[in-house]
Tab-separated table of C-alpha atoms in Angstrom:
chain	number	residue	atom	x	y	z
A	1	UNK	CA	111.261	73.109	102.888
A	2	UNK	CA	111.572	76.446	104.322
A	3	UNK	CA	109.182	79.031	102.799
A	4	UNK	CA	108.917	82.781	101.965
A	5	UNK	CA	105.979	84.531	103.201
A	6	UNK	CA	104.318	87.454	101.702
A	7	UNK	CA	102.240	89.081	104.372
A	8	UNK	CA	100.589	92.464	102.208
A	9	UNK	CA	98.460	94.664	105.025
A	10	UNK	CA	98.063	98.446	105.345
A	11	UNK	CA	98.257	97.612	108.837
A	12	UNK	CA	101.799	97.586	111.094
A	13	UNK	CA	100.068	96.172	113.768
A	14	UNK	CA	98.253	93.286	111.970
A	15	UNK	CA	101.371	92.215	109.580
A	16	UNK	CA	103.574	92.033	113.443
A	17	UNK	CA	100.564	89.780	114.042
A	18	UNK	CA	100.618	87.654	111.271
A	19	UNK	CA	104.132	87.635	110.859
A	20	UNK	CA	104.611	86.729	114.889
A	21	UNK	CA	101.560	84.041	114.945
A	22	UNK	CA	102.858	82.174	111.790
A	23	UNK	CA	106.655	82.091	113.286
A	24	UNK	CA	105.526	80.090	116.206
A	25	UNK	CA	103.388	77.796	114.563
A	26	UNK	CA	106.275	75.454	114.103
A	27	UNK	CA	105.938	76.634	110.315
A	28	UNK	CA	109.625	75.825	108.106
A	29	UNK	CA	110.098	80.012	107.101
A	30	UNK	CA	112.994	80.443	105.287
A	31	UNK	CA	112.067	84.041	104.878
A	32	UNK	CA	108.719	86.747	105.639
A	33	UNK	CA	108.516	89.334	103.247
A	34	UNK	CA	106.099	92.561	104.334
A	35	UNK	CA	104.092	94.599	101.983
A	36	UNK	CA	101.475	97.916	103.041
A	37	UNK	CA	99.445	97.218	99.781
A	38	UNK	CA	98.967	95.817	96.552
A	39	UNK	CA	101.681	97.581	94.054
A	40	UNK	CA	104.406	96.990	96.948
A	41	UNK	CA	103.147	93.262	96.858
A	42	UNK	CA	103.872	93.016	93.017
A	43	UNK	CA	107.549	94.673	93.595
A	44	UNK	CA	108.329	92.041	95.698
A	45	UNK	CA	106.717	89.751	94.058
A	46	UNK	CA	108.929	90.707	91.275
A	47	UNK	CA	112.276	90.229	93.121
A	48	UNK	CA	111.761	87.367	95.240
A	49	UNK	CA	110.647	84.492	95.670
A	50	UNK	CA	107.098	84.132	97.668
A	51	UNK	CA	105.946	80.990	98.451
A	52	UNK	CA	102.192	82.496	99.535
A	53	UNK	CA	100.556	85.264	99.810
A	54	UNK	CA	98.754	86.650	102.682
A	55	UNK	CA	96.435	89.800	102.012
A	56	UNK	CA	94.210	92.056	103.247
A	57	UNK	CA	91.470	93.672	100.684
A	58	UNK	CA	90.883	96.954	102.164
A	59	UNK	CA	93.803	98.924	100.989
A	60	UNK	CA	95.251	102.416	100.441
A	61	UNK	CA	97.172	102.527	96.467
A	62	UNK	CA	96.403	99.475	95.252
A	63	UNK	CA	93.868	96.810	97.389
A	64	UNK	CA	93.841	92.967	97.272
A	65	UNK	CA	91.417	92.774	95.087
A	66	UNK	CA	92.968	94.472	92.077
A	67	UNK	CA	96.384	92.619	93.573
A	68	UNK	CA	94.885	89.774	93.710
A	69	UNK	CA	93.715	90.291	89.460
A	70	UNK	CA	97.175	91.195	88.991
A	71	UNK	CA	98.302	88.463	90.183
A	72	UNK	CA	96.094	86.135	88.129
A	73	UNK	CA	96.689	88.294	85.093
A	74	UNK	CA	100.693	87.717	85.222
A	75	UNK	CA	99.971	83.524	85.675
A	76	UNK	CA	101.105	83.327	89.290
A	77	UNK	CA	98.177	82.103	90.647
A	78	UNK	CA	98.338	78.470	89.872
A	79	UNK	CA	101.736	78.797	91.252
A	80	UNK	CA	101.845	81.264	94.518
A	81	UNK	CA	98.775	80.656	96.688
A	82	UNK	CA	97.067	83.826	97.815
A	83	UNK	CA	95.402	84.021	101.228
A	84	UNK	CA	92.813	86.877	102.509
A	85	UNK	CA	92.929	88.304	105.469
A	86	UNK	CA	90.231	90.542	106.009
A	87	UNK	CA	86.615	92.115	107.721
A	88	UNK	CA	85.085	91.397	104.740
A	89	UNK	CA	81.612	89.138	105.370
A	90	UNK	CA	79.635	89.010	102.570
A	91	UNK	CA	79.711	85.813	101.147
A	92	UNK	CA	78.755	87.418	97.266
A	93	UNK	CA	82.229	88.846	98.261
A	94	UNK	CA	84.236	85.908	99.549
A	95	UNK	CA	82.835	83.419	96.146
A	96	UNK	CA	84.216	86.286	93.909
A	97	UNK	CA	87.620	85.628	95.651
A	98	UNK	CA	86.859	81.864	95.006
A	99	UNK	CA	86.285	81.876	91.641
A	100	UNK	CA	89.706	84.547	91.393
A	101	UNK	CA	91.617	80.984	92.168
A	102	UNK	CA	91.589	82.143	96.054
A	103	UNK	CA	92.715	79.685	98.233
A	104	UNK	CA	92.126	80.660	101.568
A	105	UNK	CA	89.851	83.104	103.294
A	106	UNK	CA	89.935	84.219	106.592
A	107	UNK	CA	87.955	87.237	108.083
A	108	UNK	CA	89.338	89.590	111.415
A	109	UNK	CA	89.177	88.754	113.785
A	110	UNK	CA	91.016	85.831	113.359
A	111	UNK	CA	92.812	83.565	115.566
A	112	UNK	CA	96.079	82.122	115.615
A	113	UNK	CA	94.704	78.754	115.314
A	114	UNK	CA	93.739	79.735	111.850
A	115	UNK	CA	96.591	81.061	110.480
A	116	UNK	CA	98.274	78.349	111.579
A	117	UNK	CA	95.621	75.384	110.395
A	118	UNK	CA	95.256	77.550	107.109
A	119	UNK	CA	99.354	77.719	106.133
A	120	UNK	CA	99.450	74.203	107.123
A	121	UNK	CA	96.739	72.637	104.619
A	122	UNK	CA	97.802	74.604	102.002
A	123	UNK	CA	101.475	74.440	102.538
A	124	UNK	CA	101.072	71.080	103.947
A	125	UNK	CA	99.255	70.044	100.516
A	126	UNK	CA	102.637	72.366	98.625
A	127	UNK	CA	104.756	69.647	100.232
A	128	UNK	CA	103.081	66.550	99.772
A	129	UNK	CA	103.274	67.404	95.997
B	1	UNK	CA	67.391	102.811	109.463
B	2	UNK	CA	67.180	102.219	113.603
B	3	UNK	CA	69.742	100.006	114.734
B	4	UNK	CA	69.450	98.013	117.499
B	5	UNK	CA	71.753	99.467	120.109
B	6	UNK	CA	72.016	95.789	121.398
B	7	UNK	CA	74.187	94.253	118.792
B	8	UNK	CA	76.874	96.983	119.304
B	9	UNK	CA	76.893	96.148	122.880
B	10	UNK	CA	77.203	92.496	121.941
B	11	UNK	CA	79.936	93.089	119.460
B	12	UNK	CA	82.008	95.856	120.952
B	13	UNK	CA	83.043	93.326	123.822
B	14	UNK	CA	83.510	90.188	121.668
B	15	UNK	CA	85.856	92.132	119.077
B	16	UNK	CA	87.547	93.596	121.646
B	17	UNK	CA	88.339	90.129	123.257
B	18	UNK	CA	89.278	88.021	119.995
B	19	UNK	CA	91.536	91.027	118.635
B	20	UNK	CA	93.121	92.265	121.228
B	21	UNK	CA	92.045	89.947	124.425
B	22	UNK	CA	91.047	92.896	126.409
B	23	UNK	CA	87.973	92.127	128.398
B	24	UNK	CA	85.118	95.324	127.695
B	25	UNK	CA	81.670	95.845	128.895
B	26	UNK	CA	79.154	98.051	128.085
B	27	UNK	CA	79.252	101.705	130.679
B	28	UNK	CA	75.998	103.457	131.920
B	29	UNK	CA	78.160	106.765	133.144
B	30	UNK	CA	81.575	107.856	131.079
B	31	UNK	CA	83.907	109.748	133.023
B	32	UNK	CA	83.947	113.465	132.862
B	33	UNK	CA	87.295	113.453	132.110
B	34	UNK	CA	90.127	111.072	130.412
B	35	UNK	CA	93.569	111.054	131.691
B	36	UNK	CA	95.289	110.907	127.904
B	37	UNK	CA	94.760	112.690	124.484
B	38	UNK	CA	91.876	111.754	122.414
B	39	UNK	CA	91.404	109.973	119.378
B	40	UNK	CA	88.843	109.405	116.987
B	41	UNK	CA	88.290	107.049	114.075
B	42	UNK	CA	86.077	107.553	112.003
B	43	UNK	CA	85.286	104.546	109.223
B	44	UNK	CA	82.189	105.447	106.472
B	45	UNK	CA	80.598	102.496	104.818
B	46	UNK	CA	78.813	102.764	101.245
B	47	UNK	CA	75.972	99.894	99.219
B	48	UNK	CA	73.132	98.596	100.375
B	49	UNK	CA	73.684	101.183	103.143
B	50	UNK	CA	75.637	104.383	104.059
B	51	UNK	CA	76.749	105.653	106.631
B	52	UNK	CA	79.679	106.253	109.139
B	53	UNK	CA	80.684	104.137	112.426
B	54	UNK	CA	83.084	106.520	114.537
B	55	UNK	CA	85.040	105.168	118.014
B	56	UNK	CA	86.701	107.750	120.220
B	57	UNK	CA	88.877	107.064	123.433
B	58	UNK	CA	92.509	108.098	124.859
B	59	UNK	CA	95.358	107.198	123.614
B	60	UNK	CA	95.813	105.772	126.797
B	61	UNK	CA	93.282	102.814	125.740
B	62	UNK	CA	94.930	102.618	122.348
B	63	UNK	CA	98.653	101.718	123.390
B	64	UNK	CA	97.165	98.911	125.811
B	65	UNK	CA	95.327	97.500	123.071
B	66	UNK	CA	98.709	97.233	121.160
B	67	UNK	CA	101.000	96.435	123.600
B	68	UNK	CA	98.653	93.262	124.458
B	69	UNK	CA	97.945	92.770	120.688
B	70	UNK	CA	101.732	92.924	119.950
B	71	UNK	CA	103.033	91.064	122.972
B	72	UNK	CA	105.289	94.477	124.275
B	73	UNK	CA	105.371	97.203	126.787
B	74	UNK	CA	103.282	99.995	126.054
B	75	UNK	CA	106.709	102.515	126.554
B	76	UNK	CA	108.222	100.263	123.714
B	77	UNK	CA	105.518	101.778	121.175
B	78	UNK	CA	105.076	104.770	119.325
B	79	UNK	CA	102.106	107.252	118.727
B	80	UNK	CA	101.143	105.723	115.516
B	81	UNK	CA	101.079	102.084	116.768
B	82	UNK	CA	98.533	103.559	119.201
B	83	UNK	CA	96.808	105.231	115.541
B	84	UNK	CA	97.345	102.451	113.716
B	85	UNK	CA	95.272	99.958	116.866
B	86	UNK	CA	92.670	102.253	116.676
B	87	UNK	CA	92.283	102.169	113.077
B	88	UNK	CA	92.303	98.431	112.644
B	89	UNK	CA	89.738	98.104	115.383
B	90	UNK	CA	87.837	100.309	114.208
B	91	UNK	CA	88.084	98.550	110.526
B	92	UNK	CA	87.052	94.605	112.454
B	93	UNK	CA	84.081	96.081	114.128
B	94	UNK	CA	82.445	97.912	111.486
B	95	UNK	CA	83.076	94.835	109.419
B	96	UNK	CA	81.483	92.430	112.339
B	97	UNK	CA	78.953	94.942	112.247
B	98	UNK	CA	77.434	95.401	108.936
B	99	UNK	CA	77.119	91.848	108.898
B	100	UNK	CA	75.343	91.650	112.122
B	101	UNK	CA	72.820	94.040	110.963
B	102	UNK	CA	72.232	93.217	106.726
B	103	UNK	CA	73.254	89.993	107.093
B	104	UNK	CA	76.040	88.098	104.565
B	105	UNK	CA	74.358	88.722	101.446
B	106	UNK	CA	74.987	92.378	100.520
B	107	UNK	CA	78.699	94.031	99.358
B	108	UNK	CA	79.651	96.638	101.771
B	109	UNK	CA	82.605	99.109	100.227
B	110	UNK	CA	84.655	100.538	103.611
B	111	UNK	CA	86.732	103.674	103.367
B	112	UNK	CA	89.750	103.577	104.882
B	113	UNK	CA	89.549	104.679	108.536
B	114	UNK	CA	90.279	108.323	109.264
B	115	UNK	CA	92.251	108.926	112.576
B	116	UNK	CA	91.266	112.522	114.695
B	117	UNK	CA	93.675	113.620	117.694
B	118	UNK	CA	91.397	115.986	119.256
B	119	UNK	CA	91.845	117.795	122.424
B	120	UNK	CA	91.238	116.363	125.468
B	121	UNK	CA	88.585	118.802	126.760
B	122	UNK	CA	86.165	117.619	124.456
B	123	UNK	CA	85.731	114.197	125.706
B	124	UNK	CA	82.690	115.367	128.175
B	125	UNK	CA	80.827	117.037	125.458
B	126	UNK	CA	80.876	113.919	123.090
B	127	UNK	CA	80.254	111.748	126.514
B	128	UNK	CA	76.763	113.110	127.166
B	129	UNK	CA	76.098	112.826	123.208
B	130	UNK	CA	73.156	109.976	123.557
B	131	UNK	CA	74.032	108.435	120.464
B	132	UNK	CA	77.289	107.316	121.660
B	133	UNK	CA	77.273	104.219	123.327
B	134	UNK	CA	79.831	104.095	126.301
B	135	UNK	CA	82.241	101.244	127.271
B	136	UNK	CA	84.710	100.710	129.393
B	137	UNK	CA	87.839	98.058	128.124
B	138	UNK	CA	90.230	97.126	131.544
B	139	UNK	CA	89.840	100.167	132.541
B	140	UNK	CA	89.935	102.765	129.927
B	141	UNK	CA	85.728	104.509	128.722
B	142	UNK	CA	85.305	104.360	125.145
B	143	UNK	CA	83.038	105.598	122.706
B	144	UNK	CA	80.914	103.934	119.845
B	145	UNK	CA	78.501	105.881	117.732
B	146	UNK	CA	76.857	104.159	114.043
B	147	UNK	CA	74.950	106.549	111.779
B	148	UNK	CA	72.915	103.780	109.132
B	149	UNK	CA	70.314	104.841	106.266
B	150	UNK	CA	69.859	102.310	103.616
B	151	UNK	CA	70.283	103.648	100.228
B	152	UNK	CA	67.659	105.031	97.957
């Protein structure tokens, strides 16, 4: 099975780095979509099939927290795993994200192994199901 | 609030190495001039404490960092990518610094990075300010400053 991935980050460099990392990680990919903020991400989610969302928190227009709330409110959280990649270091905030249903959290700066590891952990579960 | 400069001295090279695969070390005497346009990135933070983190560097540093992160040649990059890299490095450094200073419990709100292009003749003025700590990364100078005060 090949996966559709949505990468949400206001930094073009971070979007490229994450995109390259998952491409090189031997994860079976169908399409990779990119969004610069939560609002754009919701548009993509409304138009395309997405198997996993990778999102930053601190973004203009609509931040990652609001995006996660909207995904949850739309009933998508149970079917589309969300992974946060952020500079956030507060355990209070990380626990808040987990309580909202976020499946994984990676703190920047991240290694390619962290990105590919969490993909395999989450999508590997999907494959098994 | 007293900021231990040792935290900056430790974290800046660590972040540059992990984020951009660049080796950096503190620089006692920054150069008197730079060889490319001067770029400033600043992030403000609030919450448990309020303050700003400022990075100043020549554009040549940003282009090298971007090339390293993206696996491209420097002449394939555009100005926007150089600025984007500096913004992201400042963002990452700010997050790590706040945790190192205040611990993992407090929640901070970070502003979007503000990027400003300055005149390169301003460099020696900034480099002479004691509140800036200078680094050298792969032959390029970098100035870093953090200001912080506890919220009332």
